[in-house]
Amino acid sequence: MRCPLPLAIWFSRCPQMPTGKGSSSISSDVSSSTDHTPTQAQKNVATSEDSDLSMRTLSTPSPALICPPTLPGFQNGRGSSTSSSSITGETVAMVHSPPPTRLTHPLIRLASRPQKEQASIERLPDQSMVQIFSFLPTNQLCRCARVCRRWYNLAWDPRLWRTIRLTGETINVDRALKVLTRRLCQDTPNVCLMLETVTVSGCRRLTDRGLYTIAQCCPELRRLEVSGCYNISNEAVFDVVSLCPNLEHLDVSGCSKVTCISLTREASIKLSPLHGKQISIRYLDMTDCFVLEDEGLHTIAAHCTQLTHLYLRRCVRLTDEGLRYLMVYCASIKELSVSDCRFVSDFGLREIAKLESRLRYLSIAHCGRVTDVGIRYVAKYCGKLRYLNARGCEGLTDHGVEYLAKNCAKLKSLDIGKCPLVSDTGLECLALNCFNLKRLSLKSCESITGQGLQIVAANCFDLQMLNVQDCEVSVEALRFVKRHCKRCVIEHTNPAFF
């Protein structure tokens, strides 16, 4: 039997097979703006429905709008050579080159490759896939929509689009919100009825244009968080509150340009022109809105009478007069923070005390003008107070702590750190009255000793957190606390205790 010719000699005698354009590379970039079809050289290759979908871009918002893509070089599986390509559109899609033509020479036989089994995730039912997709952020959900036709239909299930969450300082948020809302409005033109929550915290490129898009398309919006988006102005907030009547939660912390929230474009007009219509906001966070003044707070209170949670941390221009306006209109407040508002004094606490038993949470940290007098007002009328942060109120003494302990026996969390006039006497009264105390901070209280801590530990068995950093407390006292309050986490600066 004659031996076949060597492969090298046989290939040298065979005619060269024509190659299609671009077949030498493993992948090519496809723009998401147009559909793509195989090139002329690929017409002889049989394509199934799945392979056709892999070469076609579905009409879904590009993840590149939300997360700028990075394009590393792709290695060729047959060698060490790499092929890279540039981004020609918003999205990069992988299109593999056609498989090599099978040689039909009788002397050469190629081993048939086993067919790939179906991926295990493809065996999951639609309901399970939707449940998995529900844990993905918005940008990853858009990426999943580009995998195949089935994932595209599942990724745009209305149940997955009640919330949009975008994060990142470099994201073009205005454009991303425009594309997303346009897609969500396909079934109900110009109106997105399923979207209820939009969170774009920290997206510094967000402008009034992006919020206007949300206000125009999402009348059922209930929660909006734009903290740290310092380009937002009063005009954008007006659009949202006037076009989204169901809005209940608004976080504009760090938006330094926001000075007012009302149903009028003029901040100076305090009364609503829309026949007495009120804003339904219940939760409002305006932390670090440095430009907010008493007049702005007056307007907010007049339009947002249903407020229950209000946070005004570091709104340094507010005074007692602003708190007086607040108490006139907003009598349902349960949680209030005026931390670092240095102009708030005992007179402001007297106004806050008008909330009476409705008040459960109060933060007056670093309000240097507050003394025992203001604490007595709060303790006398707000008997159901559960949380009090008075850190840095240097005018607070043992008398104020004693009055607080006797009138607010259900107190669960107390922060009196950096109050140098509070001593073991105040702690003893606190321990004998507030048995449900769970969190206690005494950081930098110079007059506190181990004796006061032992009295607290012997009476407050449910104590879970104790902060005694920068306090002159012995190791024996800390061990005593640990023995009596086994679940207590002690924050200290004593290197001998561990």
Short mmCIF file of C-alpha atoms in Angstrom, two decimals:
data_model
loop_
_atom_site.label_atom_id
_atom_site.label_comp_id
_atom_site.label_asym_id
_atom_site.label_seq_id
_atom_site.Cartn_x
_atom_site.Cartn_y
_atom_site.Cartn_z
CA MET A 1 0.00 0.00 0.00
CA ARG A 2 1.42 3.37 -1.02
CA CYS A 3 2.04 5.89 1.74
CA PRO A 4 0.27 9.21 1.37
CA LEU A 5 2.21 12.31 0.52
CA PRO A 6 3.50 14.39 3.43
CA LEU A 7 1.06 17.07 4.51
CA ALA A 8 3.46 19.90 3.76
CA ILE A 9 3.95 18.69 0.13
CA TRP A 10 0.18 18.15 -0.31
CA PHE A 11 -0.66 21.67 0.94
CA SER A 12 1.96 23.16 -1.37
CA ARG A 13 0.24 21.53 -4.37
CA CYS A 14 -3.32 22.46 -3.34
CA PRO A 15 -4.75 25.74 -4.69
CA GLN A 16 -5.10 28.57 -2.16
CA MET A 17 -8.65 29.00 -0.75
CA PRO A 18 -10.01 32.55 -0.90
CA THR A 19 -10.56 34.21 2.46
CA GLY A 20 -13.27 36.72 3.30
CA LYS A 21 -12.63 40.23 4.47
CA GLY A 22 -11.87 40.37 8.18
CA SER A 23 -11.78 36.60 8.65
CA SER A 24 -8.28 36.71 10.09
CA SER A 25 -9.41 38.34 13.31
CA ILE A 26 -11.31 36.58 16.07
CA SER A 27 -13.79 39.37 16.77
CA SER A 28 -14.93 42.72 15.42
CA ASP A 29 -16.73 45.67 16.93
CA VAL A 30 -20.36 46.30 16.12
CA SER A 31 -22.13 49.59 16.76
CA SER A 32 -25.41 49.44 18.65
CA SER A 33 -27.05 52.07 16.46
CA THR A 34 -27.62 49.83 13.37
CA ASP A 35 -28.34 46.19 12.56
CA HIS A 36 -25.55 44.11 11.02
CA THR A 37 -25.62 41.22 8.58
CA PRO A 38 -22.86 38.77 7.55
CA THR A 39 -20.37 39.93 4.89
CA GLN A 40 -20.24 38.60 1.33
CA ALA A 41 -17.55 36.07 2.21
CA GLN A 42 -19.79 34.55 4.89
CA LYS A 43 -22.72 33.69 2.63
CA ASN A 44 -21.58 30.09 2.25
CA VAL A 45 -21.65 29.49 5.99
CA ALA A 46 -24.91 28.10 7.34
CA THR A 47 -26.19 30.27 10.19
CA SER A 48 -28.81 29.33 12.71
CA GLU A 49 -31.20 31.66 14.49
CA ASP A 50 -28.87 31.94 17.50
CA SER A 51 -25.83 32.87 15.43
CA ASP A 52 -27.88 35.47 13.57
CA LEU A 53 -28.88 37.02 16.88
CA SER A 54 -25.29 37.18 18.02
CA MET A 55 -24.47 39.35 14.98
CA ARG A 56 -27.45 41.63 15.41
CA THR A 57 -27.81 44.41 17.97
CA LEU A 58 -31.09 44.40 19.84
CA SER A 59 -32.91 47.66 20.44
CA THR A 60 -31.94 48.08 24.09
CA PRO A 61 -30.18 50.93 25.90
CA SER A 62 -26.44 50.54 25.67
CA PRO A 63 -24.54 49.65 28.85
CA ALA A 64 -21.84 52.04 27.65
CA LEU A 65 -24.16 54.89 28.55
CA ILE A 66 -24.12 53.68 32.11
CA CYS A 67 -20.68 52.13 32.49
CA PRO A 68 -17.95 53.22 30.02
CA PRO A 69 -16.58 50.03 28.44
CA THR A 70 -12.96 48.95 28.56
CA LEU A 71 -11.63 46.95 25.64
CA PRO A 72 -8.64 44.71 26.41
CA GLY A 73 -6.97 42.74 23.64
CA PHE A 74 -8.47 39.34 22.88
CA GLN A 75 -6.06 36.42 22.52
CA ASN A 76 -6.25 34.08 19.56
CA GLY A 77 -6.88 30.54 20.69
CA ARG A 78 -4.45 29.08 18.10
CA GLY A 79 -1.42 31.15 18.96
CA SER A 80 -0.02 34.05 20.91
CA SER A 81 -1.13 36.73 18.48
CA THR A 82 -3.78 39.16 19.65
CA SER A 83 -6.35 41.21 17.82
CA SER A 84 -7.88 44.40 19.14
CA SER A 85 -10.40 46.81 17.75
CA SER A 86 -11.74 50.25 18.49
CA ILE A 87 -15.19 51.14 19.67
CA THR A 88 -17.31 52.30 16.78
CA GLY A 89 -20.49 52.95 18.72
CA GLU A 90 -21.89 52.84 22.20
CA THR A 91 -21.61 49.11 22.66
CA VAL A 92 -19.00 46.50 21.81
CA ALA A 93 -20.40 43.21 20.52
CA MET A 94 -18.43 40.07 19.75
CA VAL A 95 -18.81 38.66 16.22
CA HIS A 96 -16.68 35.57 15.68
CA SER A 97 -15.16 34.78 12.30
CA PRO A 98 -16.79 31.95 10.32
CA PRO A 99 -15.51 28.42 11.02
CA PRO A 100 -12.80 27.11 8.67
CA THR A 101 -13.93 25.19 5.59
CA ARG A 102 -13.75 21.42 6.16
CA LEU A 103 -11.17 19.71 3.96
CA THR A 104 -12.66 16.95 1.83
CA HIS A 105 -9.46 15.32 0.53
CA PRO A 106 -9.79 11.53 0.82
CA LEU A 107 -6.36 11.23 2.42
CA ILE A 108 -7.21 13.50 5.36
CA ARG A 109 -9.98 12.95 7.83
CA LEU A 110 -10.81 15.42 10.60
CA ALA A 111 -12.14 14.17 13.89
CA SER A 112 -15.68 15.36 14.46
CA ARG A 113 -16.02 17.62 17.47
CA PRO A 114 -18.75 16.85 19.96
CA GLN A 115 -21.60 19.35 20.02
CA LYS A 116 -21.65 21.72 22.96
CA GLU A 117 -24.23 20.96 25.56
CA GLN A 118 -26.78 23.59 26.46
CA ALA A 119 -25.60 25.87 29.26
CA SER A 120 -27.06 24.96 32.62
CA ILE A 121 -28.45 28.47 33.14
CA GLU A 122 -30.52 28.12 29.98
CA ARG A 123 -32.42 25.28 31.59
CA LEU A 124 -33.83 27.57 34.28
CA PRO A 125 -37.46 28.64 33.87
CA ASP A 126 -38.31 32.24 33.09
CA GLN A 127 -39.53 32.93 36.60
CA SER A 128 -36.19 31.89 38.10
CA MET A 129 -34.28 33.98 35.58
CA VAL A 130 -36.34 37.06 36.41
CA GLN A 131 -35.66 36.45 40.09
CA ILE A 132 -31.91 36.34 39.40
CA PHE A 133 -32.06 39.48 37.28
CA SER A 134 -33.82 41.31 40.11
CA PHE A 135 -30.54 41.42 42.06
CA LEU A 136 -28.59 43.11 39.26
CA PRO A 137 -27.96 46.87 39.07
CA THR A 138 -29.31 48.81 36.13
CA ASN A 139 -26.13 48.77 34.04
CA GLN A 140 -25.68 44.98 34.39
CA LEU A 141 -29.32 44.41 33.55
CA CYS A 142 -28.83 46.29 30.29
CA ARG A 143 -25.84 44.09 29.50
CA CYS A 144 -27.89 40.96 30.08
CA ALA A 145 -30.46 42.23 27.59
CA ARG A 146 -27.82 41.88 24.84
CA VAL A 147 -27.02 38.20 25.38
CA CYS A 148 -29.84 36.64 23.36
CA ARG A 149 -33.47 37.10 22.44
CA ARG A 150 -34.74 35.23 25.49
CA TRP A 151 -32.62 37.27 27.90
CA TYR A 152 -33.69 40.44 26.12
CA ASN A 153 -37.36 39.69 26.76
CA LEU A 154 -36.69 38.68 30.37
CA ALA A 155 -34.45 41.66 31.15
CA TRP A 156 -37.21 44.06 30.14
CA ASP A 157 -39.83 42.43 32.32
CA PRO A 158 -41.80 45.30 33.92
CA ARG A 159 -41.26 43.81 37.38
CA LEU A 160 -37.52 44.50 37.08
CA TRP A 161 -37.94 48.18 36.26
CA ARG A 162 -39.62 49.60 39.32
CA THR A 163 -36.20 50.92 40.34
CA ILE A 164 -33.31 52.56 38.46
CA ARG A 165 -29.98 52.79 40.28
CA LEU A 166 -27.03 54.56 38.67
CA THR A 167 -23.73 55.39 40.35
CA GLY A 168 -20.43 56.85 39.20
CA GLU A 169 -18.90 60.27 38.73
CA THR A 170 -18.17 59.86 35.00
CA ILE A 171 -21.55 58.57 33.85
CA ASN A 172 -23.52 60.66 31.38
CA VAL A 173 -26.60 60.35 33.57
CA ASP A 174 -28.80 62.72 31.58
CA ARG A 175 -28.42 60.64 28.43
CA ALA A 176 -28.77 57.32 30.28
CA LEU A 177 -32.04 58.42 31.90
CA LYS A 178 -33.36 59.62 28.55
CA VAL A 179 -32.62 56.30 26.82
CA LEU A 180 -33.97 54.18 29.67
CA THR A 181 -37.22 56.09 30.05
CA ARG A 182 -37.73 56.02 26.27
CA ARG A 183 -37.48 52.23 26.29
CA LEU A 184 -39.73 51.89 29.35
CA CYS A 185 -42.36 54.07 27.67
CA GLN A 186 -42.78 51.82 24.63
CA ASP A 187 -45.90 50.07 25.91
CA THR A 188 -47.42 53.28 27.32
CA PRO A 189 -46.26 56.16 25.09
CA ASN A 190 -44.62 59.06 26.92
CA VAL A 191 -45.53 57.63 30.33
CA CYS A 192 -43.61 55.12 32.44
CA LEU A 193 -46.10 53.74 34.90
CA MET A 194 -43.97 51.05 36.56
CA LEU A 195 -41.00 53.15 37.66
CA GLU A 196 -41.26 54.15 41.33
CA THR A 197 -37.67 54.65 42.54
CA VAL A 198 -34.73 56.50 40.96
CA THR A 199 -31.37 56.53 42.73
CA VAL A 200 -28.55 58.49 41.10
CA SER A 201 -26.54 59.40 44.18
CA GLY A 202 -23.01 60.58 43.52
CA CYS A 203 -23.58 61.16 39.78
CA ARG A 204 -22.01 64.57 39.51
CA ARG A 205 -22.84 64.95 35.83
CA LEU A 206 -26.56 64.90 36.55
CA THR A 207 -28.18 68.22 35.64
CA ASP A 208 -31.65 69.72 35.65
CA ARG A 209 -32.21 68.20 32.21
CA GLY A 210 -31.99 64.66 33.59
CA LEU A 211 -34.45 65.37 36.39
CA TYR A 212 -36.81 67.01 33.94
CA THR A 213 -36.81 63.77 31.92
CA ILE A 214 -37.77 61.83 35.04
CA ALA A 215 -40.47 64.33 35.96
CA GLN A 216 -42.00 64.23 32.47
CA CYS A 217 -42.09 60.45 32.06
CA CYS A 218 -42.57 59.05 35.59
CA PRO A 219 -45.78 60.33 37.20
CA GLU A 220 -45.81 57.37 39.62
CA LEU A 221 -42.40 58.19 41.08
CA ARG A 222 -42.34 57.71 44.84
CA ARG A 223 -38.65 57.83 45.78
CA LEU A 224 -35.87 60.03 44.40
CA GLU A 225 -32.28 60.12 45.66
CA VAL A 226 -29.87 62.61 44.10
CA SER A 227 -27.43 63.09 46.98
CA GLY A 228 -24.10 64.59 45.94
CA CYS A 229 -25.42 65.87 42.59
CA TYR A 230 -24.37 69.47 43.13
CA ASN A 231 -25.55 70.69 39.70
CA ILE A 232 -29.21 70.30 40.68
CA SER A 233 -31.09 73.56 41.22
CA ASN A 234 -34.46 74.68 42.54
CA GLU A 235 -35.89 74.58 39.01
CA ALA A 236 -35.34 70.81 38.72
CA VAL A 237 -36.80 70.16 42.16
CA PHE A 238 -39.87 72.20 41.20
CA ASP A 239 -40.36 70.05 38.08
CA VAL A 240 -40.20 66.85 40.11
CA VAL A 241 -42.53 67.82 42.95
CA SER A 242 -45.08 69.42 40.64
CA LEU A 243 -45.23 66.58 38.07
CA CYS A 244 -44.83 63.63 40.47
CA PRO A 245 -47.72 63.98 42.93
CA ASN A 246 -46.97 60.64 44.64
CA LEU A 247 -43.38 61.51 45.60
CA GLU A 248 -42.83 60.61 49.26
CA HIS A 249 -39.06 60.26 49.66
CA LEU A 250 -36.63 62.96 48.49
CA ASP A 251 -32.90 63.01 49.22
CA VAL A 252 -31.10 66.13 48.00
CA SER A 253 -28.24 66.01 50.50
CA GLY A 254 -25.12 67.68 49.18
CA CYS A 255 -27.05 69.61 46.51
CA SER A 256 -25.73 73.00 47.53
CA LYS A 257 -27.79 74.90 44.94
CA VAL A 258 -31.12 73.71 46.37
CA THR A 259 -32.52 76.38 48.65
CA CYS A 260 -36.25 75.71 48.47
CA ILE A 261 -38.82 73.00 47.73
CA SER A 262 -42.21 74.32 46.70
CA LEU A 263 -44.94 74.23 44.07
CA THR A 264 -43.99 77.68 42.83
CA ARG A 265 -41.03 78.72 40.76
CA GLU A 266 -40.48 81.77 42.94
CA ALA A 267 -38.97 80.77 46.27
CA SER A 268 -40.28 83.92 47.90
CA ILE A 269 -43.91 82.85 47.37
CA LYS A 270 -44.81 80.71 50.37
CA LEU A 271 -48.44 79.89 49.62
CA SER A 272 -49.29 77.35 46.95
CA PRO A 273 -51.02 78.80 43.86
CA LEU A 274 -52.50 75.42 42.92
CA HIS A 275 -55.71 75.75 44.94
CA GLY A 276 -54.14 74.71 48.21
CA LYS A 277 -52.41 71.64 46.77
CA GLN A 278 -49.66 70.25 49.00
CA ILE A 279 -46.54 68.19 48.35
CA SER A 280 -46.87 64.62 49.62
CA ILE A 281 -43.21 64.30 50.68
CA ARG A 282 -42.80 62.57 54.04
CA TYR A 283 -39.05 61.99 54.03
CA LEU A 284 -36.73 64.90 53.21
CA ASP A 285 -32.94 64.92 53.57
CA MET A 286 -31.28 68.29 52.98
CA THR A 287 -27.98 67.56 54.68
CA ASP A 288 -25.15 69.86 53.55
CA CYS A 289 -27.50 72.26 51.75
CA PHE A 290 -25.39 75.14 53.00
CA VAL A 291 -27.39 77.90 51.32
CA LEU A 292 -30.70 76.96 52.98
CA GLU A 293 -31.97 79.80 55.16
CA ASP A 294 -34.94 80.41 57.42
CA GLU A 295 -37.08 81.77 54.57
CA GLY A 296 -36.42 78.68 52.49
CA LEU A 297 -37.32 76.43 55.42
CA HIS A 298 -40.49 78.45 55.88
CA THR A 299 -41.48 77.76 52.27
CA ILE A 300 -40.65 74.06 52.60
CA ALA A 301 -42.74 73.74 55.74
CA ALA A 302 -45.70 75.55 54.14
CA HIS A 303 -45.74 73.17 51.14
CA CYS A 304 -44.62 69.91 52.77
CA THR A 305 -47.00 69.67 55.71
CA GLN A 306 -46.91 65.85 55.78
CA LEU A 307 -43.23 65.61 56.71
CA THR A 308 -42.35 62.90 59.24
CA HIS A 309 -38.57 62.65 58.69
CA LEU A 310 -36.49 65.80 58.21
CA TYR A 311 -32.70 66.01 58.22
CA LEU A 312 -31.03 69.43 58.16
CA ARG A 313 -27.48 68.50 59.13
CA ARG A 314 -24.91 71.22 58.54
CA CYS A 315 -27.43 73.73 57.22
CA VAL A 316 -25.35 76.36 58.95
CA ARG A 317 -27.56 79.37 58.15
CA LEU A 318 -30.64 78.09 59.98
CA THR A 319 -31.67 79.71 63.26
CA ASP A 320 -34.37 79.30 65.90
CA GLU A 321 -36.73 81.33 63.69
CA GLY A 322 -36.64 78.68 60.98
CA LEU A 323 -37.54 75.98 63.54
CA ARG A 324 -40.49 78.11 64.66
CA TYR A 325 -41.82 78.16 61.07
CA LEU A 326 -41.31 74.41 60.87
CA MET A 327 -43.38 73.66 63.95
CA VAL A 328 -46.27 75.83 62.72
CA TYR A 329 -46.86 73.72 59.59
CA CYS A 330 -45.25 70.31 60.23
CA ALA A 331 -46.73 68.87 63.38
CA SER A 332 -46.20 65.20 62.44
CA ILE A 333 -42.40 65.09 62.49
CA LYS A 334 -41.02 61.95 64.13
CA GLU A 335 -37.33 62.33 63.29
CA LEU A 336 -35.47 65.63 63.18
CA SER A 337 -31.78 66.43 62.84
CA VAL A 338 -30.29 69.90 63.17
CA SER A 339 -26.73 68.75 63.87
CA ASP A 340 -23.99 71.33 63.36
CA CYS A 341 -26.52 74.16 63.05
CA ARG A 342 -24.54 76.46 65.27
CA PHE A 343 -27.23 79.15 65.54
CA VAL A 344 -29.81 76.78 67.09
CA SER A 345 -30.17 77.42 70.82
CA ASP A 346 -32.48 76.60 73.72
CA PHE A 347 -35.22 78.69 72.11
CA GLY A 348 -35.12 76.39 69.08
CA LEU A 349 -35.45 73.34 71.36
CA ARG A 350 -38.46 74.95 72.99
CA GLU A 351 -40.09 75.06 69.55
CA ILE A 352 -39.10 71.45 68.85
CA ALA A 353 -40.68 70.39 72.15
CA LYS A 354 -44.06 71.31 70.64
CA LEU A 355 -43.92 68.04 68.73
CA GLU A 356 -44.55 66.38 72.11
CA SER A 357 -44.95 62.59 72.09
CA ARG A 358 -44.69 62.34 68.29
CA LEU A 359 -40.94 63.01 68.37
CA ARG A 360 -38.86 59.81 68.55
CA TYR A 361 -35.49 60.86 67.10
CA LEU A 362 -33.60 64.12 67.75
CA SER A 363 -30.06 65.08 66.81
CA ILE A 364 -28.63 68.35 68.09
CA ALA A 365 -24.95 67.39 67.89
CA HIS A 366 -22.47 70.26 68.04
CA CYS A 367 -25.15 72.86 68.67
CA GLY A 368 -22.96 74.84 71.04
CA ARG A 369 -25.73 77.17 72.24
CA VAL A 370 -27.83 74.34 73.71
CA THR A 371 -27.76 73.95 77.51
CA ASP A 372 -29.70 72.10 80.20
CA VAL A 373 -32.61 74.50 79.67
CA GLY A 374 -33.28 73.27 76.14
CA ILE A 375 -32.85 69.62 77.17
CA ARG A 376 -35.41 70.13 79.95
CA TYR A 377 -37.95 71.43 77.40
CA VAL A 378 -37.50 68.36 75.22
CA ALA A 379 -37.52 65.91 78.12
CA LYS A 380 -40.65 67.41 79.65
CA TYR A 381 -42.88 67.29 76.56
CA CYS A 382 -41.30 64.54 74.40
CA GLY A 383 -41.67 61.60 76.76
CA LYS A 384 -41.54 58.97 73.99
CA LEU A 385 -38.12 60.03 72.74
CA ARG A 386 -36.04 56.98 71.77
CA TYR A 387 -32.86 58.52 70.31
CA LEU A 388 -30.96 61.64 71.33
CA ASN A 389 -27.64 62.83 69.95
CA ALA A 390 -26.25 65.71 72.00
CA ARG A 391 -22.57 65.20 71.24
CA GLY A 392 -20.54 68.36 71.55
CA CYS A 393 -23.20 70.27 73.51
CA GLU A 394 -20.75 71.51 76.08
CA GLY A 395 -23.46 73.29 78.07
CA LEU A 396 -25.07 69.95 79.04
CA THR A 397 -24.46 68.91 82.68
CA ASP A 398 -25.54 66.18 85.08
CA HIS A 399 -28.76 68.10 85.82
CA GLY A 400 -29.84 67.92 82.21
CA VAL A 401 -29.01 64.19 81.99
CA GLU A 402 -30.93 63.55 85.21
CA TYR A 403 -34.03 65.34 83.97
CA LEU A 404 -33.79 63.52 80.66
CA ALA A 405 -33.49 60.11 82.34
CA LYS A 406 -36.49 60.64 84.61
CA ASN A 407 -38.82 61.87 81.85
CA CYS A 408 -37.67 59.73 78.89
CA ALA A 409 -37.46 56.32 80.52
CA LYS A 410 -37.83 54.50 77.17
CA LEU A 411 -34.64 56.01 75.78
CA LYS A 412 -32.67 53.43 73.75
CA SER A 413 -29.78 55.42 72.30
CA LEU A 414 -27.93 58.35 73.84
CA ASP A 415 -24.83 60.18 72.65
CA ILE A 416 -23.39 62.69 75.13
CA GLY A 417 -19.81 62.52 73.96
CA LYS A 418 -17.60 65.60 74.31
CA CYS A 419 -19.76 66.92 77.14
CA PRO A 420 -17.09 67.62 79.76
CA LEU A 421 -19.60 68.58 82.48
CA VAL A 422 -21.29 65.15 82.56
CA SER A 423 -19.91 62.92 85.31
CA ASP A 424 -20.66 59.65 87.11
CA THR A 425 -23.59 61.32 88.88
CA GLY A 426 -25.46 61.76 85.60
CA LEU A 427 -24.60 58.20 84.55
CA GLU A 428 -25.98 56.79 87.80
CA CYS A 429 -29.31 58.53 87.30
CA LEU A 430 -29.37 57.35 83.69
CA ALA A 431 -28.73 53.73 84.68
CA LEU A 432 -31.44 53.71 87.36
CA ASN A 433 -34.15 54.98 85.01
CA CYS A 434 -33.37 53.92 81.44
CA PHE A 435 -33.20 50.12 81.68
CA ASN A 436 -33.81 49.66 77.95
CA LEU A 437 -30.69 51.57 76.94
CA LYS A 438 -28.90 49.79 74.06
CA ARG A 439 -26.38 52.33 72.77
CA LEU A 440 -24.40 54.80 74.87
CA SER A 441 -21.57 57.05 73.68
CA LEU A 442 -19.38 58.82 76.24
CA LYS A 443 -16.46 59.61 73.96
CA SER A 444 -14.09 62.26 75.36
CA CYS A 445 -16.14 62.76 78.55
CA GLU A 446 -13.32 63.77 80.86
CA SER A 447 -15.33 63.45 84.08
CA ILE A 448 -16.41 59.83 83.52
CA THR A 449 -14.71 57.08 85.56
CA GLY A 450 -15.00 53.32 85.89
CA GLN A 451 -17.45 53.64 88.76
CA GLY A 452 -20.10 55.22 86.55
CA LEU A 453 -19.63 52.54 83.90
CA GLN A 454 -20.08 49.75 86.45
CA ILE A 455 -23.40 51.22 87.57
CA VAL A 456 -24.56 51.36 83.95
CA ALA A 457 -23.51 47.76 83.27
CA ALA A 458 -25.20 46.49 86.44
CA ASN A 459 -28.59 47.94 85.42
CA CYS A 460 -28.65 48.07 81.61
CA PHE A 461 -28.26 44.41 80.67
CA ASP A 462 -29.37 44.96 77.06
CA LEU A 463 -26.51 47.35 76.32
CA GLN A 464 -25.12 46.54 72.86
CA MET A 465 -22.69 49.39 72.16
CA LEU A 466 -20.56 51.45 74.54
CA ASN A 467 -18.12 54.12 73.36
CA VAL A 468 -15.58 55.22 75.99
CA GLN A 469 -12.80 56.37 73.69
CA ASP A 470 -10.50 59.00 75.22
CA CYS A 471 -11.99 58.38 78.69
CA GLU A 472 -9.95 57.63 81.81
CA VAL A 473 -11.43 54.19 82.43
CA SER A 474 -9.59 51.28 84.06
CA VAL A 475 -9.28 47.82 82.57
CA GLU A 476 -11.17 46.33 85.54
CA ALA A 477 -14.19 48.55 84.77
CA LEU A 478 -14.17 47.48 81.12
CA ARG A 479 -14.02 43.81 82.12
CA PHE A 480 -16.91 44.38 84.53
CA VAL A 481 -18.99 45.77 81.66
CA LYS A 482 -18.09 42.79 79.49
CA ARG A 483 -19.15 40.30 82.15
CA HIS A 484 -22.57 41.87 82.74
CA CYS A 485 -23.33 42.92 79.16
CA LYS A 486 -22.13 39.97 77.12
CA ARG A 487 -23.44 41.26 73.79
CA CYS A 488 -21.96 44.73 74.26
CA VAL A 489 -19.33 45.99 71.81
CA ILE A 490 -16.95 48.30 73.65
CA GLU A 491 -15.11 50.99 71.70
CA HIS A 492 -12.14 52.15 73.75
CA THR A 493 -8.56 53.42 73.54
CA ASN A 494 -7.08 51.36 76.37
CA PRO A 495 -4.38 49.11 74.87
CA ALA A 496 -4.42 46.85 77.94
CA PHE A 497 -8.00 45.72 77.31
CA PHE A 498 -8.70 43.30 74.49
#
